[in-house]
Each structure stands twice: as structure tokens, then as C-alpha cells.
PDB file of C-alpha atoms in Angstrom:
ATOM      1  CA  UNK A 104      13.084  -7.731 -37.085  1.00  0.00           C
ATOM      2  CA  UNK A 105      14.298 -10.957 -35.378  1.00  0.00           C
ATOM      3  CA  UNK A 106      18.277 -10.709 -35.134  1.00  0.00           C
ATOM      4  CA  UNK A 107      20.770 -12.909 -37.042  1.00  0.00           C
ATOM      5  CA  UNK A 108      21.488 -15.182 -33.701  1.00  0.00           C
ATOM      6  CA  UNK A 109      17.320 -15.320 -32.812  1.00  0.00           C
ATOM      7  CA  UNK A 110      16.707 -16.620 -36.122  1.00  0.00           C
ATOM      8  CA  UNK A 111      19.739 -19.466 -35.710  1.00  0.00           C
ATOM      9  CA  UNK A 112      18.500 -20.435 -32.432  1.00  0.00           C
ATOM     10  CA  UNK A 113      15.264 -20.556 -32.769  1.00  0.00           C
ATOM     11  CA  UNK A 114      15.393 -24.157 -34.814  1.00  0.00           C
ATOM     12  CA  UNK A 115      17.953 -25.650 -32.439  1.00  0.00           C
ATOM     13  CA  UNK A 116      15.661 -24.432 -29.604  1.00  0.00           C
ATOM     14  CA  UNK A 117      12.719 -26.119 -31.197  1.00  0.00           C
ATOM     15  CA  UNK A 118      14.454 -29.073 -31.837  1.00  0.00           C
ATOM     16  CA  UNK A 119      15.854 -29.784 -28.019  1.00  0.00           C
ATOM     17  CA  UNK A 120      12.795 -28.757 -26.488  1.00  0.00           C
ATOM     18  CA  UNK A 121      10.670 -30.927 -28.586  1.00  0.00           C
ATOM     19  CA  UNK A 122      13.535 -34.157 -27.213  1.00  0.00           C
ATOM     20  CA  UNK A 123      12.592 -33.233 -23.545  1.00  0.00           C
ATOM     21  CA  UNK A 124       8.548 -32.742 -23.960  1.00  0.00           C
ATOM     22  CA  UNK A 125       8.858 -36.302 -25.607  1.00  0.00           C
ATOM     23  CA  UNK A 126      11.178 -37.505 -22.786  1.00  0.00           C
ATOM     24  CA  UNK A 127       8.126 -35.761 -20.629  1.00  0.00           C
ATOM     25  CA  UNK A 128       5.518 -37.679 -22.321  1.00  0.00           C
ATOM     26  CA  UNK A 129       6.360 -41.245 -21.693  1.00  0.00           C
ATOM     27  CA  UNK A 130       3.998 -42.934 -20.305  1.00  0.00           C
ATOM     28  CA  UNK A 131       5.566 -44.085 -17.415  1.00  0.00           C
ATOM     29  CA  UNK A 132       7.795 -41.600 -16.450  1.00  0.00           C
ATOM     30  CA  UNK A 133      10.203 -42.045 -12.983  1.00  0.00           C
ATOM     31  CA  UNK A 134      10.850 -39.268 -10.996  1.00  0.00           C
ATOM     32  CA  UNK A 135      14.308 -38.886 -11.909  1.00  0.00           C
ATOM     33  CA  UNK A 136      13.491 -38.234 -15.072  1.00  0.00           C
ATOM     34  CA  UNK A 137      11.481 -35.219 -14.290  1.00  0.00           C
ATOM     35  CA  UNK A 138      15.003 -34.139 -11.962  1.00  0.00           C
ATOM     36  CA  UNK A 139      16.584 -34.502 -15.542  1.00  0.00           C
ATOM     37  CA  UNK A 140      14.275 -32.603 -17.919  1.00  0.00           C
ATOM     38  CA  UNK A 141      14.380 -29.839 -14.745  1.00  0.00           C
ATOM     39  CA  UNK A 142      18.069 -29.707 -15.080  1.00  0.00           C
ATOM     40  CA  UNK A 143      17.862 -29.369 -19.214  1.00  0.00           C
ATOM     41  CA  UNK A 144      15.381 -26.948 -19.114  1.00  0.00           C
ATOM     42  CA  UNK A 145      16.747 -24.721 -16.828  1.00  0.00           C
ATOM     43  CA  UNK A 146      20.349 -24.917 -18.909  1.00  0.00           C
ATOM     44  CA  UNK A 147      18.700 -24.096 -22.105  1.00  0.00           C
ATOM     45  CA  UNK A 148      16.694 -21.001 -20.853  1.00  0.00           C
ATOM     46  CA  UNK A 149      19.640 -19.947 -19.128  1.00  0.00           C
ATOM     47  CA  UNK A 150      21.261 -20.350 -22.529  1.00  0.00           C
ATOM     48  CA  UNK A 151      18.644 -18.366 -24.134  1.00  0.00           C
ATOM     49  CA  UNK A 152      18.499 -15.792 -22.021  1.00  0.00           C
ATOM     50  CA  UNK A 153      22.335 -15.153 -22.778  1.00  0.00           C
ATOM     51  CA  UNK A 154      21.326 -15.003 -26.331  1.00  0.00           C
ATOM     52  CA  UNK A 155      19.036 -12.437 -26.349  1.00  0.00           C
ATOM     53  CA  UNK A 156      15.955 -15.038 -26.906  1.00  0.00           C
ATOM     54  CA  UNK A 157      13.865 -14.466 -23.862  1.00  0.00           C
ATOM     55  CA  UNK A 158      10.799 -15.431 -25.922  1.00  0.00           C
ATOM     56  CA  UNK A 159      11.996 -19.087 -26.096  1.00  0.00           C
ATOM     57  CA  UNK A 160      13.504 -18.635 -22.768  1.00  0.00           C
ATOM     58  CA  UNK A 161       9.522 -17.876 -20.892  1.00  0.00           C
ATOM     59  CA  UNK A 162       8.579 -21.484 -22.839  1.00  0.00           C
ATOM     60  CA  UNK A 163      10.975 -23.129 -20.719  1.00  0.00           C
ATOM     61  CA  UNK A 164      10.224 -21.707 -17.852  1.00  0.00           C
ATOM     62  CA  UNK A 165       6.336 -22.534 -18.914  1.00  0.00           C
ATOM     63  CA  UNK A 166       7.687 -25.964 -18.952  1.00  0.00           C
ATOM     64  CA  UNK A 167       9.363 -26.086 -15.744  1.00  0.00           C
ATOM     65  CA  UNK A 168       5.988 -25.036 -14.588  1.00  0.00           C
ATOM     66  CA  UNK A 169       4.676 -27.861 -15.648  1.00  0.00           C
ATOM     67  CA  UNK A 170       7.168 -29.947 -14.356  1.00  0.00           C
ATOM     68  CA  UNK A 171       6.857 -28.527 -10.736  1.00  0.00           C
ATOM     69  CA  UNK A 172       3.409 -29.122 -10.690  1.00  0.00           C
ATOM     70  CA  UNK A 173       3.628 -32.820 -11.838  1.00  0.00           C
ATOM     71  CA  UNK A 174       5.890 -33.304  -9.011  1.00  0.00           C
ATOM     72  CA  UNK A 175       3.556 -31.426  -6.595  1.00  0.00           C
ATOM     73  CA  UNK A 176       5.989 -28.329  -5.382  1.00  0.00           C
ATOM     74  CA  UNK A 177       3.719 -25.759  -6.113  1.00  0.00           C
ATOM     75  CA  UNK A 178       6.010 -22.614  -5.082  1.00  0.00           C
ATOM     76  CA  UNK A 179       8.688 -23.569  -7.488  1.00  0.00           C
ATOM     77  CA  UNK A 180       5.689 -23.887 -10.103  1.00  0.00           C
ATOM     78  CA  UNK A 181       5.001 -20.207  -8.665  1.00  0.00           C
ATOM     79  CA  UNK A 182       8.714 -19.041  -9.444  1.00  0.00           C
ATOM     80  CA  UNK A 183       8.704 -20.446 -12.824  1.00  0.00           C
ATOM     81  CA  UNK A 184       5.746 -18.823 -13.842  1.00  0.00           C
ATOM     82  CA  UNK A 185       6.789 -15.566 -12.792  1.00  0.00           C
ATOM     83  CA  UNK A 186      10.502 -15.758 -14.341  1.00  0.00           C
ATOM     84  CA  UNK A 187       8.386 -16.876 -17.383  1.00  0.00           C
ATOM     85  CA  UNK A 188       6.210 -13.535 -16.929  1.00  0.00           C
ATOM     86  CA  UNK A 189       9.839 -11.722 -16.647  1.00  0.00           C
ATOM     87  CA  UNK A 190      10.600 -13.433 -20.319  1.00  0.00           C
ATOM     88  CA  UNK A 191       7.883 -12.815 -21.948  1.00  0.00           C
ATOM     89  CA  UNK A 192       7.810  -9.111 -20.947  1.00  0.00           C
ATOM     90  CA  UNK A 193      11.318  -8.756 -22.503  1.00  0.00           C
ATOM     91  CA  UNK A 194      10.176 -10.095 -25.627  1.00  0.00           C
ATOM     92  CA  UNK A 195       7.450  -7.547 -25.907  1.00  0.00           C
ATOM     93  CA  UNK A 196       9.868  -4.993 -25.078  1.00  0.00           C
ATOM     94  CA  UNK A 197      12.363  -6.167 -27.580  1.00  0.00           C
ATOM     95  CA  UNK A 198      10.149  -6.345 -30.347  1.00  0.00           C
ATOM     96  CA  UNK A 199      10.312  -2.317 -30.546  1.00  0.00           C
ATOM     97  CA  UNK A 200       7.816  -1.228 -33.427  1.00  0.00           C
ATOM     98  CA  UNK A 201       6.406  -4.973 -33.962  1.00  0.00           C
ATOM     99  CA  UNK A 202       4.524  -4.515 -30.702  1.00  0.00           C
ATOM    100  CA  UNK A 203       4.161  -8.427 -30.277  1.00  0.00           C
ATOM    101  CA  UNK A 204       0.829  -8.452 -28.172  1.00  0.00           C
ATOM    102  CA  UNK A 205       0.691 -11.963 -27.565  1.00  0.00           C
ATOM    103  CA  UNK A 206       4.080 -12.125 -25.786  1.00  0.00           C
ATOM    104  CA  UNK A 207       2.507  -9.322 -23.394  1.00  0.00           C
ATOM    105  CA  UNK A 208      -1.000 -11.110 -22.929  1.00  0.00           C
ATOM    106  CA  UNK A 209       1.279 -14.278 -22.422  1.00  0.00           C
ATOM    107  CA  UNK A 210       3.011 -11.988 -19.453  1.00  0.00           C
ATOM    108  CA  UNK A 211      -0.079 -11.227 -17.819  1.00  0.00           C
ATOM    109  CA  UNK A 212      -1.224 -14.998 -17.654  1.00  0.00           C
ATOM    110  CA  UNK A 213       2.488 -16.618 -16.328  1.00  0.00           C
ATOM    111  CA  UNK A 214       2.310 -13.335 -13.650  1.00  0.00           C
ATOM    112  CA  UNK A 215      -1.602 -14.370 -13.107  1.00  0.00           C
ATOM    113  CA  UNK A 216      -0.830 -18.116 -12.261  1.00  0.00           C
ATOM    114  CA  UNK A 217       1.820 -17.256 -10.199  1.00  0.00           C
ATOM    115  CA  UNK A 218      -0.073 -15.021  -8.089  1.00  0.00           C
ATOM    116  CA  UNK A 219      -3.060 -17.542  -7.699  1.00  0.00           C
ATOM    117  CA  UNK A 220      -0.330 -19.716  -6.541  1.00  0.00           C
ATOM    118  CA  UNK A 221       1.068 -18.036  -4.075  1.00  0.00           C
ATOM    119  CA  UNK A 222      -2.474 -16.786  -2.808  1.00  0.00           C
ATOM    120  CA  UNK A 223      -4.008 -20.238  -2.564  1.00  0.00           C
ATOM    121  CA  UNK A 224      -0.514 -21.326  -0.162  1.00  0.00           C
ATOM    122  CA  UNK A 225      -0.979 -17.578   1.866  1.00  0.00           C
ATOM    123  CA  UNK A 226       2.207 -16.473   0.538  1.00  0.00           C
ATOM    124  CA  UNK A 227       0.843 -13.001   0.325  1.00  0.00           C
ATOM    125  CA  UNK A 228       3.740 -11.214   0.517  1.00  0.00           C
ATOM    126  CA  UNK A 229       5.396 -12.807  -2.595  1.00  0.00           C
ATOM    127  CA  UNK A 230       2.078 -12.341  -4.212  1.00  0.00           C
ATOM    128  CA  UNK A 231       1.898  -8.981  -3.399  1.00  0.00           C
ATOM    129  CA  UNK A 232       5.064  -8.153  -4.629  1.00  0.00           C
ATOM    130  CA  UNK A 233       4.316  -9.760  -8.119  1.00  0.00           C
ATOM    131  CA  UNK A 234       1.476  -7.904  -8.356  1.00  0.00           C
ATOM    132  CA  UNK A 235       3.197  -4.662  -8.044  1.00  0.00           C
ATOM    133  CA  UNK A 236       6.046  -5.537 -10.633  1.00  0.00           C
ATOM    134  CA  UNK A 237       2.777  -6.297 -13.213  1.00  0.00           C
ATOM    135  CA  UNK A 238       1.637  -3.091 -12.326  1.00  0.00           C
ATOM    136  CA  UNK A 239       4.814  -1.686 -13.029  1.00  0.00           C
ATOM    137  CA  UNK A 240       5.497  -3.290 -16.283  1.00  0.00           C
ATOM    138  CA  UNK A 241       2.169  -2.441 -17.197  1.00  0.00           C
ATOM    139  CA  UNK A 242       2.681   1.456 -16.734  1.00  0.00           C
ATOM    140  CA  UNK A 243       6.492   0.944 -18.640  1.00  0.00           C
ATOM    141  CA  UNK A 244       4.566  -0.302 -21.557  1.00  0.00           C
ATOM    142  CA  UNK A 245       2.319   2.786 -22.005  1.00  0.00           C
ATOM    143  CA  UNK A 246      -0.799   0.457 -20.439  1.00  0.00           C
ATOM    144  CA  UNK A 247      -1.014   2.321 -17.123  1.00  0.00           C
ATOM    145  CA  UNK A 248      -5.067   1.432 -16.833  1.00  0.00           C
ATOM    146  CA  UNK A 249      -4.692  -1.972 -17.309  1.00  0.00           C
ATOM    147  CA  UNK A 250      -2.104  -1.636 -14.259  1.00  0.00           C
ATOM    148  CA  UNK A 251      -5.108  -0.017 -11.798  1.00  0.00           C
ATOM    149  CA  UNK A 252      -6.489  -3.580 -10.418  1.00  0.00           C
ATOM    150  CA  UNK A 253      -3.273  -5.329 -10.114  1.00  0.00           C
ATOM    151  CA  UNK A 254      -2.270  -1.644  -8.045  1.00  0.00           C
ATOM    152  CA  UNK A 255      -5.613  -2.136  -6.236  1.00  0.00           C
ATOM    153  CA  UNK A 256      -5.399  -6.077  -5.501  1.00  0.00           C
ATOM    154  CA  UNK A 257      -1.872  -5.803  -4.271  1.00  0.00           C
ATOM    155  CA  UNK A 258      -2.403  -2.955  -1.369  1.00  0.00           C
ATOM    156  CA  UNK A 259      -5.513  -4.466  -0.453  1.00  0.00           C
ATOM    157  CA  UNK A 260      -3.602  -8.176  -0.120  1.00  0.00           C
ATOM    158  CA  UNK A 261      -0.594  -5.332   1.563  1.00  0.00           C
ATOM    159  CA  UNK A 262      -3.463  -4.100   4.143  1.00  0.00           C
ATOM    160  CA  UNK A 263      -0.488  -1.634   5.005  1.00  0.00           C
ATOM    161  CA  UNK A 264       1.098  -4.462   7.112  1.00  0.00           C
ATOM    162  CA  UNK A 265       4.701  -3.410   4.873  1.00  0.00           C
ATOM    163  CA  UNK A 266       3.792   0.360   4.854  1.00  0.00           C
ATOM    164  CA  UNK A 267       6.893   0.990   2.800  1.00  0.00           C
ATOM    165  CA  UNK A 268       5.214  -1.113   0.211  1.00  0.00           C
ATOM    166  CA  UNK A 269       2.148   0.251   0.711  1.00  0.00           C
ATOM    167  CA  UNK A 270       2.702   3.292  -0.112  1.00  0.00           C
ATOM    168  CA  UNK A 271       4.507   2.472  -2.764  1.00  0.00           C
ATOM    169  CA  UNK A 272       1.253   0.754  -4.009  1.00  0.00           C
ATOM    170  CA  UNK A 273      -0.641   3.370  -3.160  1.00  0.00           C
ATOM    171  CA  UNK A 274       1.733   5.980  -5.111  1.00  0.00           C
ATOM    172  CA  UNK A 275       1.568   4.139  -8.741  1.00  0.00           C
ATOM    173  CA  UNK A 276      -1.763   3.202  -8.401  1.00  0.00           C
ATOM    174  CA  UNK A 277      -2.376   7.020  -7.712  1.00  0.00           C
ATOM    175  CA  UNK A 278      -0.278   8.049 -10.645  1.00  0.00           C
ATOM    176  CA  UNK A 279      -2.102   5.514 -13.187  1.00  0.00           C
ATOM    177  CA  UNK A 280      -5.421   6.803 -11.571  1.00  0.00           C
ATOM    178  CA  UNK A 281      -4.359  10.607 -12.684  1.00  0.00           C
ATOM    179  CA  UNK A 282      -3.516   9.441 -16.606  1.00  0.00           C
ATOM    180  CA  UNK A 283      -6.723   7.923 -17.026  1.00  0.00           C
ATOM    181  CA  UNK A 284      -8.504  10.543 -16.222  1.00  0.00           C
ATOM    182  CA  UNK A 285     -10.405   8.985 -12.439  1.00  0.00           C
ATOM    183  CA  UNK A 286      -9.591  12.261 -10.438  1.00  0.00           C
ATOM    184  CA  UNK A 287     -12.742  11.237  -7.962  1.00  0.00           C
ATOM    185  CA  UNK A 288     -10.799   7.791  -7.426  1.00  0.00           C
ATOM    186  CA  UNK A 289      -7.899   9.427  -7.359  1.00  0.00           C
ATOM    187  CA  UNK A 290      -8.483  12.204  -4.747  1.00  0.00           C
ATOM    188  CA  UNK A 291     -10.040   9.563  -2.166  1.00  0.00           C
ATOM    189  CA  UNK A 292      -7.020   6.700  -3.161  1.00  0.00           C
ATOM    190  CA  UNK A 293      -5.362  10.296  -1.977  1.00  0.00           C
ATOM    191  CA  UNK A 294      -7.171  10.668   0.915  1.00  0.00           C
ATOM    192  CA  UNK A 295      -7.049   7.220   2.574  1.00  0.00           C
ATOM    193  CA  UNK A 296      -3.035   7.480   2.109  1.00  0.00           C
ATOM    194  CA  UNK A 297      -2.744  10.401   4.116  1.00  0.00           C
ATOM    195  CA  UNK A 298      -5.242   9.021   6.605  1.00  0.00           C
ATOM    196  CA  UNK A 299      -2.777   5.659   6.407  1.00  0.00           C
ATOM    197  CA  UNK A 300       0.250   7.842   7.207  1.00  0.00           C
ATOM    198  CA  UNK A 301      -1.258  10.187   9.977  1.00  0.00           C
ATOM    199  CA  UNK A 302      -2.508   7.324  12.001  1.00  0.00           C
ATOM    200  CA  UNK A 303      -0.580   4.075  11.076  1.00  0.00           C
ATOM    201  CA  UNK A 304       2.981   5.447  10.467  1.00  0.00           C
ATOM    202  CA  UNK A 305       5.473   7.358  12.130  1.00  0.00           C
ATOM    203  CA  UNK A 306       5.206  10.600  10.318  1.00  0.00           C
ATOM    204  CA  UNK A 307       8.299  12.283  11.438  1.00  0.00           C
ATOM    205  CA  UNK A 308      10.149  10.210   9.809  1.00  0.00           C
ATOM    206  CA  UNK A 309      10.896   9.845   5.894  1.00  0.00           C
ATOM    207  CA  UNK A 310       9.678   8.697   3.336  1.00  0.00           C
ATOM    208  CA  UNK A 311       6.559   9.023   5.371  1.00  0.00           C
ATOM    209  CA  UNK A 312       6.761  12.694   6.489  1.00  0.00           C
ATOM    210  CA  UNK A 313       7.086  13.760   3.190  1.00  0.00           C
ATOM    211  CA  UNK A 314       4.612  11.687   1.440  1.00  0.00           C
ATOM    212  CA  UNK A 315       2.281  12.751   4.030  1.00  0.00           C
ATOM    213  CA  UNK A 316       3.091  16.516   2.609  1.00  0.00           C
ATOM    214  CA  UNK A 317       2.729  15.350  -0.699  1.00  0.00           C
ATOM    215  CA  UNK A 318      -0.587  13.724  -0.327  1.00  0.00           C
ATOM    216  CA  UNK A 319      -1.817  17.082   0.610  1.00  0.00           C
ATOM    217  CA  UNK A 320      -0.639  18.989  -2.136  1.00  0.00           C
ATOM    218  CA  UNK A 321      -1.740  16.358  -4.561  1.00  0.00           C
ATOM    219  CA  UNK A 322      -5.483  16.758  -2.886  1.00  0.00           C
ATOM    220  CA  UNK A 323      -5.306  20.631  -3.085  1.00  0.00           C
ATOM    221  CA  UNK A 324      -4.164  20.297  -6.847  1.00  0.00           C
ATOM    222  CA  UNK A 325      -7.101  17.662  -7.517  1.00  0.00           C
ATOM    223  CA  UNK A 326      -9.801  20.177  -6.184  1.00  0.00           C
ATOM    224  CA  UNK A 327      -8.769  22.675  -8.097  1.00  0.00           C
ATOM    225  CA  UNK A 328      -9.160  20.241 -11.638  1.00  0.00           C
ATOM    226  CA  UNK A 329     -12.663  18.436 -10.251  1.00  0.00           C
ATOM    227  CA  UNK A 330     -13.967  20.716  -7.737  1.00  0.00           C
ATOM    228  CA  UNK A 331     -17.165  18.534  -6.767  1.00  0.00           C
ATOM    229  CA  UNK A 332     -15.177  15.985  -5.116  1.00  0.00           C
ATOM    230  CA  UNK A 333     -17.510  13.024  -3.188  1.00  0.00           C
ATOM    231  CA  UNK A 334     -18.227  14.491  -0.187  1.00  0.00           C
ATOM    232  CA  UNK A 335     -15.909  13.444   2.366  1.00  0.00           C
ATOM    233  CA  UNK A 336     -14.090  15.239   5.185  1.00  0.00           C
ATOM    234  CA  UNK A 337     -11.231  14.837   3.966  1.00  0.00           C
ATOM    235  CA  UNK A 338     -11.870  15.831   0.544  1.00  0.00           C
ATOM    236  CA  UNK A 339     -13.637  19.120   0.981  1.00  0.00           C
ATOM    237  CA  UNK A 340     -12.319  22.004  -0.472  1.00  0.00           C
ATOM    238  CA  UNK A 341     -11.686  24.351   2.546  1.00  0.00           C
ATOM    239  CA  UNK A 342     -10.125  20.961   4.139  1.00  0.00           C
ATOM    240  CA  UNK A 343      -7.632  20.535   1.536  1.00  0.00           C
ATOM    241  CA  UNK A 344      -6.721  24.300   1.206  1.00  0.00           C
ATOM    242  CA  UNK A 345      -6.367  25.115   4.944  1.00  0.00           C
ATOM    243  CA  UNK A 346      -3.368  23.943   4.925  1.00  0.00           C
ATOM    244  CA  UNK A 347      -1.674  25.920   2.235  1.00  0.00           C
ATOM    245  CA  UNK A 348      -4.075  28.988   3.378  1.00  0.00           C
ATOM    246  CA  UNK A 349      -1.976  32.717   3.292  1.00  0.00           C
ATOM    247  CA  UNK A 350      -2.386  32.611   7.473  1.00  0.00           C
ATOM    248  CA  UNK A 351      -0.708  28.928   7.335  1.00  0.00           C
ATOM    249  CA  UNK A 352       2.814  28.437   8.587  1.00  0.00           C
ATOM    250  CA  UNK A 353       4.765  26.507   6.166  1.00  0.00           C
ATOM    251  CA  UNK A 354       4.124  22.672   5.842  1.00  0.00           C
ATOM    252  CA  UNK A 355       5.269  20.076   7.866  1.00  0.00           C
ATOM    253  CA  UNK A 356       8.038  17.686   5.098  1.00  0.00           C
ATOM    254  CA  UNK A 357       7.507  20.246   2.014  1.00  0.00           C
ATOM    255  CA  UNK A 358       9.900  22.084   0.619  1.00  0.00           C
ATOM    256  CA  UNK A 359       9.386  26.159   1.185  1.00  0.00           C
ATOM    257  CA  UNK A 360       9.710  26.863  -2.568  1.00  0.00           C
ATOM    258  CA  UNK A 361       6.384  24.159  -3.110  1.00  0.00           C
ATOM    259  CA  UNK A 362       4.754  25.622  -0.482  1.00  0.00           C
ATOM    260  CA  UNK A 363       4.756  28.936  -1.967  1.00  0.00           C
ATOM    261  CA  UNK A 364       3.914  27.884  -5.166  1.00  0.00           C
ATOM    262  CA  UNK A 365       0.951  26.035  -3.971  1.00  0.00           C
ATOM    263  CA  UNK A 366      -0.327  29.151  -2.492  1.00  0.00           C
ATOM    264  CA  UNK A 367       0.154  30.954  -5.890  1.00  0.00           C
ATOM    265  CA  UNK A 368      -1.975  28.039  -7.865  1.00  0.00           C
ATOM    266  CA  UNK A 369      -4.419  28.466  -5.697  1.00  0.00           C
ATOM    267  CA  UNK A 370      -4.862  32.304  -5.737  1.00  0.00           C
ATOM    268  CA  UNK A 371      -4.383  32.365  -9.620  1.00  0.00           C
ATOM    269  CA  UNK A 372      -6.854  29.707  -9.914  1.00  0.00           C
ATOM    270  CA  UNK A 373      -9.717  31.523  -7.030  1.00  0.00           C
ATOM    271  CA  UNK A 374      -8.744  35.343  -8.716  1.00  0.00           C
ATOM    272  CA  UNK A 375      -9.197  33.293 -13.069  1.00  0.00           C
ATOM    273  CA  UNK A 376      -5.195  35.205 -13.433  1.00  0.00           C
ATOM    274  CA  UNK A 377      -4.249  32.432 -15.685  1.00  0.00           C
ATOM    275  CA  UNK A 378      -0.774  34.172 -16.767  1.00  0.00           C
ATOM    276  CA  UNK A 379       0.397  33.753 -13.013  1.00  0.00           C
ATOM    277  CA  UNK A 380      -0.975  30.363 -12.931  1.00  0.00           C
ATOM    278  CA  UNK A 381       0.713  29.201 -16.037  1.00  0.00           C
ATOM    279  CA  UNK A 382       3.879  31.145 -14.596  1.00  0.00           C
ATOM    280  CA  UNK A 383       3.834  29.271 -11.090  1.00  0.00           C
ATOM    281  CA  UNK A 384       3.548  25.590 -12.831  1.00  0.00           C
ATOM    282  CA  UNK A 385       6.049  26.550 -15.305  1.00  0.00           C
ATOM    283  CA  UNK A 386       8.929  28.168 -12.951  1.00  0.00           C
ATOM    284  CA  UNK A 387       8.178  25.446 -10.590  1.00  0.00           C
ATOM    285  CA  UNK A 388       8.350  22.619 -12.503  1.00  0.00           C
ATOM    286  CA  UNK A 389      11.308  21.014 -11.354  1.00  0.00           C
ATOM    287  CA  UNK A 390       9.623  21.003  -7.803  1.00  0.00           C
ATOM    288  CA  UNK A 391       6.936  18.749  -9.069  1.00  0.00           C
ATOM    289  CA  UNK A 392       6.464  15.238  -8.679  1.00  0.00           C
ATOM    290  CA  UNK A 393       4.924  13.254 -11.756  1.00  0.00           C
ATOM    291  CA  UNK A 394       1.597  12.937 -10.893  1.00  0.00           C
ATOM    292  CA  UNK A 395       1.649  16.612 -10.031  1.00  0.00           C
ATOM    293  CA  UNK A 396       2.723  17.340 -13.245  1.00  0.00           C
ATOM    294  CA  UNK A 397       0.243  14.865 -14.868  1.00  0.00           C
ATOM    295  CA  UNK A 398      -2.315  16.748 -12.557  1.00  0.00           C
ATOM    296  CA  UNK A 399      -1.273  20.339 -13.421  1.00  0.00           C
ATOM    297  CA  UNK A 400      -1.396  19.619 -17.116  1.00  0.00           C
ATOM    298  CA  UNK A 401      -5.262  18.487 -16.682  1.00  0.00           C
ATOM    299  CA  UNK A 402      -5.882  21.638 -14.960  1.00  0.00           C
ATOM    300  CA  UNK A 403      -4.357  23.689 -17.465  1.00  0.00           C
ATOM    301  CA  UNK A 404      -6.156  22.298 -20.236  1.00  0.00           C
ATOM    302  CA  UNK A 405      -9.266  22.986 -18.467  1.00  0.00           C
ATOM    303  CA  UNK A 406      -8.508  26.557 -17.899  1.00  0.00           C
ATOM    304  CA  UNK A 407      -7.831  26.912 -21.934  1.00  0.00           C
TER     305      UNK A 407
END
């Protein structure tokens, strides 16, 4: 339900924004009147915001949009769109058991234009960077395979120039690829991180030396749950156990305790001793990221 001070504001907010669109639609308008209805409209969202309205708040923006792109200053347009996406996203989130859809479809479009914005003037970085905070709203709203392309389209704009953000990218885009149930994508997103990190970072050095580690154990836990991966070198089966192999000397940026219980999935798993494998994941639990946890689970309801 709409709260006491949403339901006052929202016909004083219809009111003044319906005085500025009509200042806006004079037919011959000077600039300094668009300065004017800029200054208004960013005042009243501001307003709303503080009031716990950002629904009415992402229609200003939407206006101020507009405005900047009367007045031909398209990056502002950009930045109004996406604090508009921003908006609209707290309304769906605010809206609790109503589930507003339209205010999240309404998301998706500001964050869209913004993006198409900031591509078309080779701001890719911004771009980029909007694109993962869609994704990421995307996966906080329980949607995480609507998130996969905007994952996708920002580390392919990234190219791993930012590897930081890269692998970032390359981490949620991983973990949505896991809940929906694309283990093939998943294992070779997998694979060409760890080929990323081995030859285009410094892998001595965190976060990259253990995310390098990690990308390993997430491949040996993925050919355990689909073992006919596409054939690839580096997501063969002996490739991605060699490394975790009784005869192997404990892994470069992972923990001892996950290296051992790596081993033990693996030898439950190759001997069918499901009580140690369920023991392993379940004493070592804590030690697990999320997607290894979201990958464990699939391979334990395989095993049942």
C-alpha cells in the first residue's frame, strides 16, 4: 500500500509538474526558460526523493531528459536517464508484495537509453558501468537471466581494458549463468576468465591470484555436474582435475582447507560414496563461494 505522505504528494506532484510541461510546451520557448524548468525539476525530484516518492521522482528525471536533449547536451540527457533508472528501481523495490512491473520495465528502458547514449558519444566506460549496475539490480530482484546480456554486453564493451571490472563482469555473469541452469556457458565464461587472468593480469597479486584459484575450482566442480563439457583444452576433465590431483601440491591463492575438500568431492564423486560427498559440501560450506554453493547444490540433486 502507498503510504500516508505518497498519497498527499502525489496530487501536488501532478499538479506542479503539469505547470512546467505547459511552461515546456510554448511554442516559442527561449532558452532560459528551459535553464528554469531544469532548475524546478531538479528541486522537485530532489524533494521527492526525500519523501520517499522515487516513482514521481524517475518522471522528473524523464523530463530533464527531455530537456537535455532539446538543448542538445546529450551526456546530461545520459545522466538523467540513468538517475531515472535508479528511481524507478526503488519504486519496484518499495512496492514489496505489489510487485509493480511496470516501474521495473520502466528501469530497464531509462538504463537502456542511457547506455545507447553514452555508446553512440564512445563513453564506454560510463556505459559499461551502467550496464553492470542493470545487471546487478536485475539479479537483486530475483531476475538473474534477464541480467545475462547486460553481464555479456558490458565485458565485451570492458574487453578487459579495467580488469578489475572485468572480472567483476565476468564473476556475476558467471553466477547468473549457474542459476539458470547454462553450466556449458558457464564452464567456458569460466574458462576464458582464467585464460584472462593467466595471461593479461598479474596473478601474484590479489584479487587476481585468488580468482585465478577460484576459477579452477569452479571448473573442477562444473565437470563433475555436466561431465560432457564442449571440447576444449581447457575444459577437459583430466585438465581441470590435475590440479587438485592426490600427487598435486597445494594450489597457488586457495585456501588449504578448500583444497582438501576439493580433493574429497572429487574422490566421493569418481568412488559414487555419496555420504562423504554430502559430508565434504556440508562441513565445508563456509569455505564456499556462492556460485560454488549454487554449483554444489546442482550436483547434489543430480546424485539423488
Amino acid at each position: 500500500l502507498l503510504n500516508r505522505s505518497a498519497m498527499e504528494n502525489s496530487a501536488e506532484f501532478w499538479k506542479t509538474y503539469e505547470q512546467l510541461s505547459t511552461r515546456l510546451k510554448k511554442k516559442y520557448l527561449r532558452k532560459s526558460n528551459f535553464s528554469d524548468s531544469l532548475e524546478h525539476f531538479t528541486k522537485l525530484a530532489k524533494h521527492l526523493d526525500e519523501e520517499r516518492c522515487p516513482q514521481y521522482a524517475a518522471f522528473c528525471s524523464l523530463a530533464l531528459a527531455k530537456c537535455e536533449q532539446t538543448v542538445q547536451n546529450p551526456l546530461a540527457e545520459a545522466r538523467a536517464y540513468a538517475e531515472a533508472g535508479e528511481f524507478f528501481i526503488r519504486a519496484h523495490l518499495d512496492s514489496g508484495r505489489l510487485n509493480y512491473q511496470e516501474h521495473l520495465t520502466a528501469a530497464i528502458q531509462a538504463y537502456s537509453a542511457a547506455i545507447k547514449i553514452y555508446s553512440e558519444y564512445k563513453q564506454f566506460s560510463l556505459a559499461g558501468t551502467l550496464l553492470l549496475e542493470l545487471g546487478d539490480h536485475l539479479v537483486a530482484v530475483s531476475k538473474p537471466e534477464e541480467a545475462i546480456p547486460y553481464y555479456q554486453r558490458a565485458n565485451d564493451m570492458n574487453g578487459g581494458r579495467v580488469p578489475v571490472t572485468f572480472l567483476q563482469g565476468m564473476t556475476s555473469l558467471l553466477d547468473c549463468l549457474v542459476r539458470a541452469g547454462e553450466l556449458e556457458d558457464a564452464a567456458q565464461t569460466t574458462a576464458a576468465l582464467l585464460q584472462f587472468l593467466t595471461h593479461s593480469t598479474d596473478t601474484g597479486r590479489e584479487p587476481f591470484r585468488s580468482a585465478a584459484a577460484r576459477c579452477k575450482v569452479d571448473l573442477a566442480l562444473l565437470s563433475l555436474v555436466q561431465p560432457h563439457l564442449p571440447k576444449s583444452p581447457a575444459t577437459q576433465s583430466e585438465c581441470v582435475h590435475a590440479p587438485f590431483s592426490v600427487s598435486a601440491n597445494q594450489l597457488d591463492g586457495l585456501p588449504a582447507h578448500v583444497f582438501v575438500a576439493v580433493q574429497g568431492l572429487l574422490i566421493a564423486v569418481e568412488t559414487r560414496d555419496y555420504e562423504a560427498f554430502h559430508y565434504t559440501c556440508n562441513s565445508a560450506y563456509l569455505f564456499w563461494n556462492h556460485t560454488e554453493r549454487l554449483i554444489l547444490q546442482k550436483l547434489s540433486d543430480s546424485l539423488c
